[in-house]
PDB file of C-alpha atoms in Angstrom:
ATOM      1  CA  MET A 540     132.370 220.334 229.760  1.00  0.00           C
ATOM      2  CA  ALA A 541     133.936 218.482 232.511  1.00  0.00           C
ATOM      3  CA  ILE A 542     137.420 217.500 232.163  1.00  0.00           C
ATOM      4  CA  LEU A 543     136.820 214.106 233.575  1.00  0.00           C
ATOM      5  CA  GLU A 544     133.549 212.310 233.759  1.00  0.00           C
ATOM      6  CA  LEU A 545     132.602 208.925 235.139  1.00  0.00           C
ATOM      7  CA  ASN A 546     129.304 207.420 234.271  1.00  0.00           C
ATOM      8  CA  SER A 547     128.230 204.334 236.032  1.00  0.00           C
ATOM      9  CA  LEU A 548     131.796 203.059 236.434  1.00  0.00           C
ATOM     10  CA  SER A 549     132.250 199.683 238.027  1.00  0.00           C
ATOM     11  CA  LEU A 550     135.707 198.440 238.619  1.00  0.00           C
ATOM     12  CA  ARG A 551     137.284 195.302 240.183  1.00  0.00           C
ATOM     13  CA  ILE A 552     140.919 194.143 240.575  1.00  0.00           C
ATOM     14  CA  GLY A 553     141.306 190.520 241.763  1.00  0.00           C
ATOM     15  CA  ALA A 554     138.867 189.922 244.819  1.00  0.00           C
ATOM     16  CA  THR A 555     138.571 193.582 245.442  1.00  0.00           C
ATOM     17  CA  GLN A 556     135.434 195.425 244.077  1.00  0.00           C
ATOM     18  CA  VAL A 557     136.851 199.044 244.012  1.00  0.00           C
ATOM     19  CA  CYS A 558     133.776 200.741 242.973  1.00  0.00           C
ATOM     20  CA  SER A 559     130.130 199.982 241.652  1.00  0.00           C
ATOM     21  CA  ASP A 560     128.234 202.396 239.538  1.00  0.00           C
ATOM     22  CA  LEU A 561     130.612 205.491 240.501  1.00  0.00           C
ATOM     23  CA  ASN A 562     129.355 208.642 238.777  1.00  0.00           C
ATOM     24  CA  MET A 563     131.345 211.932 239.209  1.00  0.00           C
ATOM     25  CA  ARG A 564     132.192 215.118 237.081  1.00  0.00           C
ATOM     26  CA  LEU A 565     135.631 216.738 237.626  1.00  0.00           C
ATOM     27  CA  GLN A 566     135.542 220.436 236.444  1.00  0.00           C
ATOM     28  CA  GLU A 567     138.227 223.101 235.609  1.00  0.00           C
ATOM     29  CA  ASN A 568     140.156 224.376 238.737  1.00  0.00           C
ATOM     30  CA  GLN A 569     138.602 221.668 240.847  1.00  0.00           C
ATOM     31  CA  ARG A 570     140.580 219.645 243.270  1.00  0.00           C
ATOM     32  CA  TRP A 571     139.610 216.171 244.228  1.00  0.00           C
ATOM     33  CA  GLY A 572     140.781 213.804 246.914  1.00  0.00           C
ATOM     34  CA  LEU A 573     140.421 209.980 246.745  1.00  0.00           C
ATOM     35  CA  LEU A 574     140.659 208.195 250.031  1.00  0.00           C
ATOM     36  CA  GLY A 575     140.290 204.707 251.485  1.00  0.00           C
ATOM     37  CA  LYS A 576     142.301 202.159 253.367  1.00  0.00           C
ATOM     38  CA  ASN A 577     145.200 200.115 252.105  1.00  0.00           C
ATOM     39  CA  GLY A 578     143.984 197.658 249.303  1.00  0.00           C
ATOM     40  CA  ALA A 579     140.760 199.501 248.539  1.00  0.00           C
ATOM     41  CA  GLY A 580     141.884 200.314 245.127  1.00  0.00           C
ATOM     42  CA  LYS A 581     142.723 204.056 244.917  1.00  0.00           C
ATOM     43  CA  THR A 582     145.781 203.274 242.818  1.00  0.00           C
ATOM     44  CA  THR A 583     143.858 200.948 240.516  1.00  0.00           C
ATOM     45  CA  LEU A 584     141.067 203.587 240.047  1.00  0.00           C
ATOM     46  CA  LEU A 585     143.864 206.069 239.034  1.00  0.00           C
ATOM     47  CA  HIS A 586     145.316 203.605 236.541  1.00  0.00           C
ATOM     48  CA  ALA A 587     141.997 202.799 234.983  1.00  0.00           C
ATOM     49  CA  LEU A 588     141.543 206.639 234.118  1.00  0.00           C
ATOM     50  CA  ILE A 589     144.333 206.407 231.520  1.00  0.00           C
ATOM     51  CA  GLY A 590     143.405 203.024 230.492  1.00  0.00           C
ATOM     52  CA  LEU A 591     145.996 200.779 232.065  1.00  0.00           C
ATOM     53  CA  VAL A 592     143.400 198.829 234.041  1.00  0.00           C
ATOM     54  CA  PRO A 593     140.170 197.573 232.134  1.00  0.00           C
ATOM     55  CA  VAL A 594     136.771 198.511 233.768  1.00  0.00           C
ATOM     56  CA  GLN A 595     133.955 196.112 234.331  1.00  0.00           C
ATOM     57  CA  SER A 596     131.367 198.508 232.988  1.00  0.00           C
ATOM     58  CA  GLY A 597     130.667 202.260 232.566  1.00  0.00           C
ATOM     59  CA  GLU A 598     132.575 204.705 230.848  1.00  0.00           C
ATOM     60  CA  ILE A 599     135.377 207.222 231.198  1.00  0.00           C
ATOM     61  CA  LEU A 600     135.259 210.584 229.278  1.00  0.00           C
ATOM     62  CA  ILE A 601     138.147 213.189 229.115  1.00  0.00           C
ATOM     63  CA  ARG A 602     136.926 216.485 227.775  1.00  0.00           C
ATOM     64  CA  GLY A 603     133.672 214.814 226.522  1.00  0.00           C
ATOM     65  CA  ILE A 604     135.489 211.926 224.512  1.00  0.00           C
ATOM     66  CA  LYS A 605     135.534 208.686 225.439  1.00  0.00           C
ATOM     67  CA  LEU A 606     138.720 207.167 226.958  1.00  0.00           C
ATOM     68  CA  GLU A 607     139.104 204.285 224.207  1.00  0.00           C
ATOM     69  CA  ASN A 608     138.689 206.947 221.550  1.00  0.00           C
ATOM     70  CA  ILE A 609     141.449 209.203 222.556  1.00  0.00           C
ATOM     71  CA  PRO A 610     144.993 208.796 220.473  1.00  0.00           C
ATOM     72  CA  ARG A 611     147.521 207.964 223.049  1.00  0.00           C
ATOM     73  CA  GLN A 612     149.749 210.666 222.206  1.00  0.00           C
ATOM     74  CA  GLU A 613     146.696 213.114 222.706  1.00  0.00           C
ATOM     75  CA  LEU A 614     145.973 211.344 225.999  1.00  0.00           C
ATOM     76  CA  ALA A 615     149.540 211.775 227.091  1.00  0.00           C
ATOM     77  CA  ALA A 616     149.455 215.262 226.397  1.00  0.00           C
ATOM     78  CA  GLY A 617     146.387 216.080 228.141  1.00  0.00           C
ATOM     79  CA  VAL A 618     146.420 213.696 231.367  1.00  0.00           C
ATOM     80  CA  GLY A 619     149.605 213.594 233.665  1.00  0.00           C
ATOM     81  CA  ILE A 620     150.183 211.064 236.286  1.00  0.00           C
ATOM     82  CA  LEU A 621     152.310 210.956 239.095  1.00  0.00           C
ATOM     83  CA  PHE A 622     152.814 207.364 240.100  1.00  0.00           C
ATOM     84  CA  GLN A 623     153.038 206.184 243.709  1.00  0.00           C
ATOM     85  CA  HIS A 624     156.670 205.292 243.590  1.00  0.00           C
ATOM     86  CA  GLY A 625     157.537 208.701 241.675  1.00  0.00           C
ATOM     87  CA  ILE A 626     160.348 207.825 239.151  1.00  0.00           C
ATOM     88  CA  SER A 627     162.911 205.199 238.717  1.00  0.00           C
ATOM     89  CA  GLU A 628     166.579 206.014 239.257  1.00  0.00           C
ATOM     90  CA  LEU A 629     167.038 206.785 235.559  1.00  0.00           C
ATOM     91  CA  PRO A 630     170.596 207.120 234.061  1.00  0.00           C
ATOM     92  CA  ALA A 631     169.983 210.755 233.252  1.00  0.00           C
ATOM     93  CA  THR A 632     170.364 214.214 234.429  1.00  0.00           C
ATOM     94  CA  VAL A 633     167.595 216.081 236.404  1.00  0.00           C
ATOM     95  CA  MET A 634     166.852 218.439 233.452  1.00  0.00           C
ATOM     96  CA  GLU A 635     166.843 215.608 231.028  1.00  0.00           C
ATOM     97  CA  THR A 636     164.150 213.904 233.174  1.00  0.00           C
ATOM     98  CA  VAL A 637     161.956 216.949 233.814  1.00  0.00           C
ATOM     99  CA  LEU A 638     162.123 217.428 229.915  1.00  0.00           C
ATOM    100  CA  LEU A 639     160.423 214.087 229.336  1.00  0.00           C
ATOM    101  CA  GLY A 640     157.322 215.864 230.601  1.00  0.00           C
ATOM    102  CA  ARG A 641     157.299 217.709 227.417  1.00  0.00           C
ATOM    103  CA  HIS A 642     157.691 214.602 225.184  1.00  0.00           C
ATOM    104  CA  PRO A 643     153.955 214.562 224.251  1.00  0.00           C
ATOM    105  CA  HIS A 644     154.092 218.061 223.019  1.00  0.00           C
ATOM    106  CA  VAL A 645     157.409 217.779 221.048  1.00  0.00           C
ATOM    107  CA  GLN A 646     156.986 218.800 217.418  1.00  0.00           C
ATOM    108  CA  SER A 647     160.703 217.824 216.539  1.00  0.00           C
ATOM    109  CA  LEU A 648     162.922 215.029 217.666  1.00  0.00           C
ATOM    110  CA  LEU A 649     166.114 216.373 216.532  1.00  0.00           C
ATOM    111  CA  ARG A 650     166.342 219.335 218.815  1.00  0.00           C
ATOM    112  CA  ASP A 651     164.783 220.822 222.017  1.00  0.00           C
ATOM    113  CA  ASP A 652     162.331 223.618 221.500  1.00  0.00           C
ATOM    114  CA  PRO A 653     163.129 226.688 223.372  1.00  0.00           C
ATOM    115  CA  GLY A 654     159.652 227.006 224.745  1.00  0.00           C
ATOM    116  CA  ASP A 655     159.987 223.532 226.119  1.00  0.00           C
ATOM    117  CA  LEU A 656     163.103 224.215 227.671  1.00  0.00           C
ATOM    118  CA  LYS A 657     161.688 227.299 229.463  1.00  0.00           C
ATOM    119  CA  ILE A 658     158.851 225.402 230.680  1.00  0.00           C
ATOM    120  CA  ALA A 659     161.237 222.777 232.237  1.00  0.00           C
ATOM    121  CA  ARG A 660     163.519 225.323 233.672  1.00  0.00           C
ATOM    122  CA  ASP A 661     160.347 227.123 235.313  1.00  0.00           C
ATOM    123  CA  ALA A 662     159.190 223.628 236.774  1.00  0.00           C
ATOM    124  CA  LEU A 663     162.695 223.202 238.147  1.00  0.00           C
ATOM    125  CA  GLN A 664     162.533 226.758 239.877  1.00  0.00           C
ATOM    126  CA  ASP A 665     159.190 226.007 241.102  1.00  0.00           C
ATOM    127  CA  LEU A 666     160.126 222.736 242.859  1.00  0.00           C
ATOM    128  CA  LYS A 667     163.640 224.267 244.207  1.00  0.00           C
ATOM    129  CA  LEU A 668     165.574 222.044 241.961  1.00  0.00           C
ATOM    130  CA  SER A 669     167.415 224.604 239.728  1.00  0.00           C
ATOM    131  CA  GLU A 670     170.857 223.918 241.486  1.00  0.00           C
ATOM    132  CA  LEU A 671     170.271 220.169 240.779  1.00  0.00           C
ATOM    133  CA  ALA A 672     169.736 220.280 237.115  1.00  0.00           C
ATOM    134  CA  ASP A 673     173.014 218.651 236.127  1.00  0.00           C
ATOM    135  CA  ARG A 674     172.952 216.024 238.728  1.00  0.00           C
ATOM    136  CA  GLN A 675     172.403 212.454 237.899  1.00  0.00           C
ATOM    137  CA  VAL A 676     168.814 211.432 239.142  1.00  0.00           C
ATOM    138  CA  ASP A 677     170.236 208.089 240.712  1.00  0.00           C
ATOM    139  CA  THR A 678     172.336 210.176 242.973  1.00  0.00           C
ATOM    140  CA  LEU A 679     169.384 211.889 244.470  1.00  0.00           C
ATOM    141  CA  SER A 680     167.639 211.230 247.817  1.00  0.00           C
ATOM    142  CA  GLY A 681     164.061 210.001 247.901  1.00  0.00           C
ATOM    143  CA  GLY A 682     162.454 213.543 248.600  1.00  0.00           C
ATOM    144  CA  GLU A 683     164.619 214.912 245.872  1.00  0.00           C
ATOM    145  CA  ARG A 684     163.458 212.311 243.288  1.00  0.00           C
ATOM    146  CA  GLN A 685     159.968 213.036 244.156  1.00  0.00           C
ATOM    147  CA  ARG A 686     160.411 216.653 243.430  1.00  0.00           C
ATOM    148  CA  VAL A 687     161.753 215.694 239.974  1.00  0.00           C
ATOM    149  CA  ALA A 688     158.712 213.484 239.414  1.00  0.00           C
ATOM    150  CA  LEU A 689     156.445 216.441 240.318  1.00  0.00           C
ATOM    151  CA  ALA A 690     158.576 218.944 238.056  1.00  0.00           C
ATOM    152  CA  MET A 691     158.095 216.387 235.150  1.00  0.00           C
ATOM    153  CA  LEU A 692     154.500 216.299 235.894  1.00  0.00           C
ATOM    154  CA  ILE A 693     154.087 220.164 235.867  1.00  0.00           C
ATOM    155  CA  ALA A 694     156.348 220.525 232.813  1.00  0.00           C
ATOM    156  CA  GLN A 695     153.677 218.341 230.965  1.00  0.00           C
ATOM    157  CA  THR A 696     151.078 221.160 231.559  1.00  0.00           C
ATOM    158  CA  PRO A 697     148.361 218.534 231.586  1.00  0.00           C
ATOM    159  CA  ASP A 698     144.593 219.306 231.705  1.00  0.00           C
ATOM    160  CA  LEU A 699     144.034 216.556 234.411  1.00  0.00           C
ATOM    161  CA  PHE A 700     146.576 215.852 237.093  1.00  0.00           C
ATOM    162  CA  LEU A 701     146.211 212.319 238.628  1.00  0.00           C
ATOM    163  CA  MET A 702     148.441 212.009 241.501  1.00  0.00           C
ATOM    164  CA  ASP A 703     149.062 208.905 243.652  1.00  0.00           C
ATOM    165  CA  GLU A 704     150.474 209.882 247.150  1.00  0.00           C
ATOM    166  CA  PRO A 705     152.343 213.169 246.059  1.00  0.00           C
ATOM    167  CA  ASN A 706     153.372 213.929 249.635  1.00  0.00           C
ATOM    168  CA  ASN A 707     155.598 210.791 249.607  1.00  0.00           C
ATOM    169  CA  HIS A 708     159.179 211.394 250.820  1.00  0.00           C
ATOM    170  CA  LEU A 709     158.466 214.973 251.385  1.00  0.00           C
ATOM    171  CA  ASP A 710     159.080 217.115 254.662  1.00  0.00           C
ATOM    172  CA  LEU A 711     156.071 218.952 256.135  1.00  0.00           C
ATOM    173  CA  ALA A 712     157.015 222.274 254.993  1.00  0.00           C
ATOM    174  CA  PHE A 713     157.558 221.214 251.235  1.00  0.00           C
ATOM    175  CA  GLN A 714     154.197 219.278 251.559  1.00  0.00           C
ATOM    176  CA  VAL A 715     152.345 222.665 252.295  1.00  0.00           C
ATOM    177  CA  GLU A 716     154.197 224.555 249.437  1.00  0.00           C
ATOM    178  CA  LEU A 717     153.421 221.868 247.089  1.00  0.00           C
ATOM    179  CA  LEU A 718     149.611 222.365 247.596  1.00  0.00           C
ATOM    180  CA  ARG A 719     150.092 225.847 247.211  1.00  0.00           C
ATOM    181  CA  LEU A 720     152.064 225.474 243.907  1.00  0.00           C
ATOM    182  CA  LEU A 721     149.449 222.950 242.654  1.00  0.00           C
ATOM    183  CA  ASP A 722     146.657 225.432 243.267  1.00  0.00           C
ATOM    184  CA  ARG A 723     148.480 228.088 241.418  1.00  0.00           C
ATOM    185  CA  LYS A 724     149.001 225.498 238.465  1.00  0.00           C
ATOM    186  CA  LEU A 725     145.447 224.643 238.334  1.00  0.00           C
ATOM    187  CA  LYS A 726     144.458 228.194 238.193  1.00  0.00           C
ATOM    188  CA  GLN A 727     147.023 229.376 235.638  1.00  0.00           C
ATOM    189  CA  HIS A 728     146.077 226.455 233.159  1.00  0.00           C
ATOM    190  CA  ALA A 729     142.500 225.690 234.001  1.00  0.00           C
ATOM    191  CA  SER A 730     143.305 222.329 234.904  1.00  0.00           C
ATOM    192  CA  ALA A 731     141.961 219.768 237.582  1.00  0.00           C
ATOM    193  CA  LEU A 732     143.346 217.407 239.953  1.00  0.00           C
ATOM    194  CA  LEU A 733     142.467 213.988 241.429  1.00  0.00           C
ATOM    195  CA  MET A 734     144.889 213.188 244.459  1.00  0.00           C
ATOM    196  CA  ALA A 735     145.117 209.586 246.033  1.00  0.00           C
ATOM    197  CA  THR A 736     146.414 210.017 249.487  1.00  0.00           C
ATOM    198  CA  HIS A 737     146.463 208.223 252.896  1.00  0.00           C
ATOM    199  CA  ASP A 738     146.472 211.669 254.720  1.00  0.00           C
ATOM    200  CA  ILE A 739     142.877 212.498 255.576  1.00  0.00           C
ATOM    201  CA  ASN A 740     143.802 215.981 256.793  1.00  0.00           C
ATOM    202  CA  LEU A 741     145.915 216.728 254.090  1.00  0.00           C
ATOM    203  CA  ALA A 742     142.791 215.876 251.516  1.00  0.00           C
ATOM    204  CA  ALA A 743     140.532 217.822 253.877  1.00  0.00           C
ATOM    205  CA  ARG A 744     142.774 220.870 253.832  1.00  0.00           C
ATOM    206  CA  PHE A 745     143.349 220.949 249.989  1.00  0.00           C
ATOM    207  CA  CYS A 746     140.552 219.072 248.310  1.00  0.00           C
ATOM    208  CA  GLU A 747     137.139 220.647 247.711  1.00  0.00           C
ATOM    209  CA  TYR A 748     135.681 217.242 246.783  1.00  0.00           C
ATOM    210  CA  ILE A 749     136.223 213.619 247.970  1.00  0.00           C
ATOM    211  CA  ILE A 750     135.893 210.216 246.794  1.00  0.00           C
ATOM    212  CA  LEU A 751     135.990 207.820 249.799  1.00  0.00           C
ATOM    213  CA  LEU A 752     136.071 204.287 248.893  1.00  0.00           C
ATOM    214  CA  MET A 753     134.452 202.258 251.563  1.00  0.00           C
ATOM    215  CA  GLY A 754     135.423 198.692 250.492  1.00  0.00           C
ATOM    216  CA  ASP A 755     133.248 196.007 248.842  1.00  0.00           C
ATOM    217  CA  GLY A 756     132.539 198.414 246.117  1.00  0.00           C
ATOM    218  CA  GLU A 757     130.748 201.064 248.012  1.00  0.00           C
ATOM    219  CA  PHE A 758     131.900 204.720 248.191  1.00  0.00           C
ATOM    220  CA  VAL A 759     130.808 208.164 249.311  1.00  0.00           C
ATOM    221  CA  ASN A 760     131.580 211.169 247.167  1.00  0.00           C
ATOM    222  CA  GLY A 761     130.762 214.906 247.058  1.00  0.00           C
ATOM    223  CA  PRO A 762     131.821 218.048 248.776  1.00  0.00           C
ATOM    224  CA  THR A 763     134.596 217.586 251.500  1.00  0.00           C
ATOM    225  CA  GLU A 764     132.574 218.800 254.301  1.00  0.00           C
ATOM    226  CA  ALA A 765     129.569 216.173 253.626  1.00  0.00           C
ATOM    227  CA  VAL A 766     131.849 213.397 253.025  1.00  0.00           C
ATOM    228  CA  LEU A 767     134.494 213.580 255.686  1.00  0.00           C
ATOM    229  CA  THR A 768     132.710 212.764 258.662  1.00  0.00           C
ATOM    230  CA  SER A 769     133.643 210.723 261.535  1.00  0.00           C
ATOM    231  CA  GLU A 770     130.857 208.002 260.757  1.00  0.00           C
ATOM    232  CA  ASN A 771     132.232 207.712 257.099  1.00  0.00           C
ATOM    233  CA  LEU A 772     135.725 207.912 258.026  1.00  0.00           C
ATOM    234  CA  SER A 773     135.392 204.902 260.683  1.00  0.00           C
ATOM    235  CA  LYS A 774     133.668 202.694 258.226  1.00  0.00           C
ATOM    236  CA  ALA A 775     135.911 203.153 255.439  1.00  0.00           C
ATOM    237  CA  PHE A 776     139.228 202.875 257.576  1.00  0.00           C
ATOM    238  CA  ASP A 777     137.820 200.054 260.040  1.00  0.00           C
ATOM    239  CA  CYS A 778     138.655 202.187 263.176  1.00  0.00           C
ATOM    240  CA  GLU A 779     137.317 205.037 265.307  1.00  0.00           C
ATOM    241  CA  ILE A 780     138.105 208.228 263.924  1.00  0.00           C
ATOM    242  CA  GLY A 781     137.242 211.222 265.752  1.00  0.00           C
ATOM    243  CA  SER A 782     137.609 215.011 264.889  1.00  0.00           C
ATOM    244  CA  ILE A 783     138.402 218.409 266.635  1.00  0.00           C
ATOM    245  CA  VAL A 784     138.028 221.809 265.215  1.00  0.00           C
ATOM    246  CA  GLY A 785     140.562 224.275 265.588  1.00  0.00           C
ATOM    247  CA  GLN A 786     141.666 227.566 263.757  1.00  0.00           C
ATOM    248  CA  GLY A 787     138.645 227.283 261.401  1.00  0.00           C
ATOM    249  CA  ARG A 788     139.634 223.752 260.237  1.00  0.00           C
ATOM    250  CA  THR A 789     138.362 220.145 261.296  1.00  0.00           C
ATOM    251  CA  PHE A 790     141.134 217.774 262.124  1.00  0.00           C
ATOM    252  CA  PHE A 791     140.914 213.766 262.168  1.00  0.00           C
ATOM    253  CA  TYR A 792     142.460 211.373 264.240  1.00  0.00           C
ATOM    254  CA  PRO A 793     142.389 207.565 265.153  1.00  0.00           C
ATOM    255  CA  GLN A 794     140.767 207.022 268.631  1.00  0.00           C
TER     256      GLN A 794
END
C-alpha cells in the first residue's frame, strides 16, 4: 500500500492552476522532489496534502485512507511537514521545541515520557544541536533555527515527510549531511519523503522521482532521469537550462 496516493488531483490557488489530473503513488523508502518556478504552487500542493488548502477535485489518500476521513491527531502523528520558513522564534528552549514533535504521540500531558525524551535527544544529536539544548530558540541564528525545525520533524517519526525548502539557511556541507541523515531515517522507519525545492541539482542528487510543475496545471512526473531533461526544465523555468555530465552525475545550469 502506498504511503501517499493522489488520484486525478486538480488544485488551484487564486489565478494559478497548480495541477490538473495529477496521479502519483509514493511508496515506503521513496524520495520524491517537487520542482517548479516561483509561484507555480509547490507550497500550495504540500499544504493541500495535509488539508490546509482545499482541492478542486480528485482524492488524497494516506495509507489507503482518504485525507478527509483521517482524525487530526492521527494525521499529525503520521504526516510531518517542514514549512518553508521553518519555526517561529518561540519563547522556548531548543529541547522544549524539539519535544513538540512528539506531541501527537503523547499519552500523558502531566509528564514527559522517557521514550519521547530519548527520541528528542537523538534528534538533537543527529542535527548537531545537543550543546544548544538549553538555549532559547529566539537567540539562535537562521541556520540553527532551521536545524531545530528539522530536529522537531525527525523527532515526530512520521510515515510521510513533507518538506518545503529544507536546505534554507543551511551551509553546503550541512545540506549534504542532511540528505544522508534523511536517507537513513527513511530506511529506519520505512517512511517516505516529498521535498519541494528550488535547487534542481539537489533534487537530482537525492530524489528518485520528481514532480515538475510546468505552469497552467501542466506537470511532468516520474523517475528523475526521465523528468529532469533540459527541454522539460527550460519550459518549466522559462529560461534555457543546459546540462553537463561529470563524475557519473548530471548537473544543470542556466544558459
